[in-house]
C-alpha positions as MATLAB code, in Angstrom:
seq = 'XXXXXXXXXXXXXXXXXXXXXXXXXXXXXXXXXXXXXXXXXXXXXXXXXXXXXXXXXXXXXXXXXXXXXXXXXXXXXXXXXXXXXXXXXXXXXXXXXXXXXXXXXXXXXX';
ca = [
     -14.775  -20.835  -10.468;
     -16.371  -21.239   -6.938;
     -19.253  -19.044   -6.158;
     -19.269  -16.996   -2.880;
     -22.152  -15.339   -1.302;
     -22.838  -11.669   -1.380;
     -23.231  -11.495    2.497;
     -19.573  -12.941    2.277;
     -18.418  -10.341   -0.374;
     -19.632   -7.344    2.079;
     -17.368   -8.683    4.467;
     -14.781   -6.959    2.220;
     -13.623   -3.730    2.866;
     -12.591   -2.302    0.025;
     -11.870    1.760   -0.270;
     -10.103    4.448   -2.621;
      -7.000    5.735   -1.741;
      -4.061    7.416   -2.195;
      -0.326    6.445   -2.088;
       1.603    9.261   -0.387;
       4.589    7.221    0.434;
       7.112    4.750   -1.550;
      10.281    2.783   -0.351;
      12.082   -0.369   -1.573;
      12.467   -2.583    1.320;
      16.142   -3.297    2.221;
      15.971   -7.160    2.037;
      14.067   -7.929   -1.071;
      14.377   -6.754   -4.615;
      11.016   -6.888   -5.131;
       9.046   -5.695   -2.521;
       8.029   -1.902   -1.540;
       6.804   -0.613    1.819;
       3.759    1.605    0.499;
       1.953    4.052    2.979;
      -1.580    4.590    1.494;
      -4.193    6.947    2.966;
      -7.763    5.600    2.669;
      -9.463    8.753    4.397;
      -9.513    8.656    7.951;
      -6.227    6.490    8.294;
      -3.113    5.559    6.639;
      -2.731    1.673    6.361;
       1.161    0.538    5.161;
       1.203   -2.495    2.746;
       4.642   -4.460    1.521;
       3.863   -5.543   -2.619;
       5.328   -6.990   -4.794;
       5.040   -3.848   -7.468;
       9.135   -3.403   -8.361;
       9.101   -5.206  -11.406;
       6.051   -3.190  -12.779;
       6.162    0.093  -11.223;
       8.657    2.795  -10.184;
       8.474    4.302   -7.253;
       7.899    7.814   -8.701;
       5.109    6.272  -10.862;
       3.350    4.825   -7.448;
       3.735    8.552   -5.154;
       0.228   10.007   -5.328;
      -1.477    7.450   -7.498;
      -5.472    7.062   -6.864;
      -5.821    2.727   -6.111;
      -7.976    0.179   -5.114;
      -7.554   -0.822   -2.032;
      -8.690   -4.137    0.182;
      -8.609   -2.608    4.073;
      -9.651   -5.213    6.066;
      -7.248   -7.984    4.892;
      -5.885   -9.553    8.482;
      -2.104   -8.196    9.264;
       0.843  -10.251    8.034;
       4.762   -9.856    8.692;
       6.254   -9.696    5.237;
      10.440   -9.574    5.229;
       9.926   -8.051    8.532;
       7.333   -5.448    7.996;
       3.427   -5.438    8.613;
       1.667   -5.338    5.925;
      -2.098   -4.253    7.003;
      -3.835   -4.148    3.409;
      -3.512   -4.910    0.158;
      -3.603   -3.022   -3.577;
      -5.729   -4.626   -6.015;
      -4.168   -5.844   -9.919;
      -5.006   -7.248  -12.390;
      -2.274   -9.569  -12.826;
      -1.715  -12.317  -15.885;
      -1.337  -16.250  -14.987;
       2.418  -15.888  -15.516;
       2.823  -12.421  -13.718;
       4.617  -10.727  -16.668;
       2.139   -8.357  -16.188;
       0.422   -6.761  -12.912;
      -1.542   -3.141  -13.474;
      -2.875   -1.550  -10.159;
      -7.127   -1.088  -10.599;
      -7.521    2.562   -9.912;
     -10.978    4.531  -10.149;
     -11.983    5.680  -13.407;
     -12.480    9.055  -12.483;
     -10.732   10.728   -9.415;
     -12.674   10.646   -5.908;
     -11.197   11.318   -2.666;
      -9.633    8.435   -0.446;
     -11.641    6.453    1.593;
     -14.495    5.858   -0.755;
     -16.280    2.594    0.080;
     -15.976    0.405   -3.650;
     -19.520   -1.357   -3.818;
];
């Protein structure tokens, strides 16, 4: 496992937040479009969550989330962030990290 720096881990945004919105993109079967409010803004995000969540299961869950990941152009859509797993070698399994106890979004993770 390579070792990074801490002064490289702060680089990391990483915040609470809060999924208020949920669609399945049109053109893949596994992707959703996922509107998540980390406080002062709402960043979107396109994962890869079909095969492990539902989309009534993702509305209003608490996650993990990495803000300051650069933008990419997934199927056609920006994705601006990204949710945090755990996921297994042979992605059978993915479970979205979510605080322990409930705090409001935005939250710096330290």
């Amino acid at each position: 496992m390579e070792k990074v720096a801490y002064s490289d881990f702060a680089k990391l945004e990483i915040r609470t937040g809060k999924i208020i919105e949920v669609v399945r993109h049109e053109n893949a079967d596994k992707l959703y479009i996922v509107q998540i409010d980390v406080g002062k803004k709402t960043l979107q995000t396109v994962t890869s969550l079909v095969p492990y969540y539902t989309e009534q299961q993702l509305m209003g869950k608490e996650v993990v989330v990495l803000c300051n990941l650069e933008k990419a152009k997934m199927r056609g859509e920006i994705s601006e962030c990204m949710l945090l797993c755990a996921e297994t070698d042979d992605e059978s399994e993915s479970v979205l990290l979510t605080p322990e106890r409930s705090m409001p979004a935005g939250i710096r993770i330290v």
